[in-house]
């Protein structure tokens, strides 16, 4: 699998991928993540709508959406299963590999 630059292609909304970014210390990080495109996920349907990137209201003020953002996915945190990536900018992503076959 090759890394895909986000300037060339973005993953489907809320699909789990591996994302790469540099944190505030300049260190490269790879994390399981999901991308939220603008106007695709209602805030009330998302676990983390109070994150730093926040939400956006439609012009008519009727609907609140999660703002465009990347979120790290942590599968072992129980109910709180992720957090917005705010300490750097995601530059690349790739699909997750398939898990190993049962032996």
mmCIF file of C-alpha atoms in Angstrom:
data_model
loop_
_atom_site.group_PDB
_atom_site.id
_atom_site.type_symbol
_atom_site.label_atom_id
_atom_site.label_comp_id
_atom_site.label_asym_id
_atom_site.label_seq_id
_atom_site.Cartn_x
_atom_site.Cartn_y
_atom_site.Cartn_z
ATOM 1 C CA UNK A 1 0.000 0.000 0.000
ATOM 2 C CA UNK A 2 1.167 3.502 -0.756
ATOM 3 C CA UNK A 3 0.496 6.747 1.085
ATOM 4 C CA UNK A 4 -2.070 9.026 -0.548
ATOM 5 C CA UNK A 5 -1.594 12.784 -0.296
ATOM 6 C CA UNK A 6 -4.714 14.503 1.002
ATOM 7 C CA UNK A 7 -4.276 17.169 -1.682
ATOM 8 C CA UNK A 8 -4.894 14.429 -4.278
ATOM 9 C CA UNK A 9 -7.606 12.341 -2.624
ATOM 10 C CA UNK A 10 -9.458 12.130 0.669
ATOM 11 C CA UNK A 11 -10.916 8.959 2.194
ATOM 12 C CA UNK A 12 -14.639 8.346 2.355
ATOM 13 C CA UNK A 13 -16.372 9.988 5.273
ATOM 14 C CA UNK A 14 -15.852 8.118 8.563
ATOM 15 C CA UNK A 15 -13.913 5.228 7.036
ATOM 16 C CA UNK A 16 -11.073 3.992 9.266
ATOM 17 C CA UNK A 17 -7.681 4.687 7.707
ATOM 18 C CA UNK A 18 -4.073 5.159 8.768
ATOM 19 C CA UNK A 19 -3.221 8.865 8.826
ATOM 20 C CA UNK A 20 0.181 10.582 8.962
ATOM 21 C CA UNK A 21 0.895 14.006 10.409
ATOM 22 C CA UNK A 22 3.665 15.865 12.206
ATOM 23 C CA UNK A 23 2.869 16.854 15.785
ATOM 24 C CA UNK A 24 3.719 20.183 17.408
ATOM 25 C CA UNK A 25 7.257 18.916 18.134
ATOM 26 C CA UNK A 26 7.832 18.089 14.453
ATOM 27 C CA UNK A 27 7.682 14.342 15.066
ATOM 28 C CA UNK A 28 5.870 12.246 12.470
ATOM 29 C CA UNK A 29 2.940 10.223 13.784
ATOM 30 C CA UNK A 30 0.862 7.447 12.264
ATOM 31 C CA UNK A 31 -2.553 6.840 13.816
ATOM 32 C CA UNK A 32 -5.797 5.095 13.019
ATOM 33 C CA UNK A 33 -8.116 7.917 12.037
ATOM 34 C CA UNK A 34 -11.287 8.979 10.294
ATOM 35 C CA UNK A 35 -11.933 12.021 8.137
ATOM 36 C CA UNK A 36 -15.125 14.064 8.537
ATOM 37 C CA UNK A 37 -15.922 16.124 5.415
ATOM 38 C CA UNK A 38 -17.860 19.362 5.841
ATOM 39 C CA UNK A 39 -21.666 19.065 6.005
ATOM 40 C CA UNK A 40 -21.714 15.252 6.219
ATOM 41 C CA UNK A 41 -22.122 14.306 9.891
ATOM 42 C CA UNK A 42 -24.760 15.796 12.188
ATOM 43 C CA UNK A 43 -23.252 16.898 15.506
ATOM 44 C CA UNK A 44 -25.923 15.065 17.490
ATOM 45 C CA UNK A 45 -24.882 11.801 15.792
ATOM 46 C CA UNK A 46 -21.181 12.137 16.626
ATOM 47 C CA UNK A 47 -19.444 11.304 19.886
ATOM 48 C CA UNK A 48 -16.965 14.198 19.792
ATOM 49 C CA UNK A 49 -18.839 17.226 18.457
ATOM 50 C CA UNK A 50 -17.438 19.507 21.173
ATOM 51 C CA UNK A 51 -13.869 19.046 19.915
ATOM 52 C CA UNK A 52 -11.600 21.996 19.188
ATOM 53 C CA UNK A 53 -12.651 22.194 15.530
ATOM 54 C CA UNK A 54 -16.213 22.410 16.727
ATOM 55 C CA UNK A 55 -19.353 22.453 14.713
ATOM 56 C CA UNK A 56 -21.001 24.513 12.019
ATOM 57 C CA UNK A 57 -24.634 25.514 11.698
ATOM 58 C CA UNK A 58 -26.439 25.626 8.377
ATOM 59 C CA UNK A 59 -27.347 29.112 7.171
ATOM 60 C CA UNK A 60 -30.972 28.600 8.187
ATOM 61 C CA UNK A 61 -29.830 27.645 11.718
ATOM 62 C CA UNK A 62 -31.765 24.391 11.579
ATOM 63 C CA UNK A 63 -28.926 21.828 11.589
ATOM 64 C CA UNK A 64 -25.592 21.574 13.367
ATOM 65 C CA UNK A 65 -22.803 19.600 11.685
ATOM 66 C CA UNK A 66 -19.349 18.457 12.784
ATOM 67 C CA UNK A 67 -16.807 20.806 11.176
ATOM 68 C CA UNK A 68 -14.406 19.342 8.613
ATOM 69 C CA UNK A 69 -11.790 17.509 10.665
ATOM 70 C CA UNK A 70 -9.622 14.441 11.253
ATOM 71 C CA UNK A 71 -10.135 12.304 14.375
ATOM 72 C CA UNK A 72 -7.789 9.732 15.855
ATOM 73 C CA UNK A 73 -9.634 6.479 16.536
ATOM 74 C CA UNK A 74 -8.814 4.577 19.716
ATOM 75 C CA UNK A 75 -10.616 1.235 19.780
ATOM 76 C CA UNK A 76 -10.017 0.426 23.443
ATOM 77 C CA UNK A 77 -11.344 3.541 25.201
ATOM 78 C CA UNK A 78 -14.899 2.305 25.643
ATOM 79 C CA UNK A 79 -17.563 4.934 25.063
ATOM 80 C CA UNK A 80 -15.048 7.691 24.298
ATOM 81 C CA UNK A 81 -13.350 6.234 21.266
ATOM 82 C CA UNK A 82 -11.391 9.044 19.668
ATOM 83 C CA UNK A 83 -10.193 12.603 19.679
ATOM 84 C CA UNK A 84 -9.741 15.307 17.097
ATOM 85 C CA UNK A 85 -6.240 15.701 15.671
ATOM 86 C CA UNK A 86 -5.372 19.287 16.561
ATOM 87 C CA UNK A 87 -1.617 19.238 17.212
ATOM 88 C CA UNK A 88 -0.689 18.923 13.544
ATOM 89 C CA UNK A 89 -2.081 18.676 10.054
ATOM 90 C CA UNK A 90 -2.746 15.338 8.396
ATOM 91 C CA UNK A 91 -0.835 15.234 5.107
ATOM 92 C CA UNK A 92 -1.192 11.603 3.989
ATOM 93 C CA UNK A 93 -3.402 8.579 4.539
ATOM 94 C CA UNK A 94 -3.718 4.950 3.452
ATOM 95 C CA UNK A 95 -6.357 2.266 3.830
ATOM 96 C CA UNK A 96 -6.000 -0.054 6.809
ATOM 97 C CA UNK A 97 -4.602 -3.479 5.930
ATOM 98 C CA UNK A 98 -6.824 -6.507 6.399
ATOM 99 C CA UNK A 99 -6.393 -8.336 9.707
ATOM 100 C CA UNK A 100 -4.549 -11.677 9.691
ATOM 101 C CA UNK A 101 -6.548 -14.759 8.774
ATOM 102 C CA UNK A 102 -7.494 -17.065 11.617
ATOM 103 C CA UNK A 103 -5.033 -19.946 11.837
#
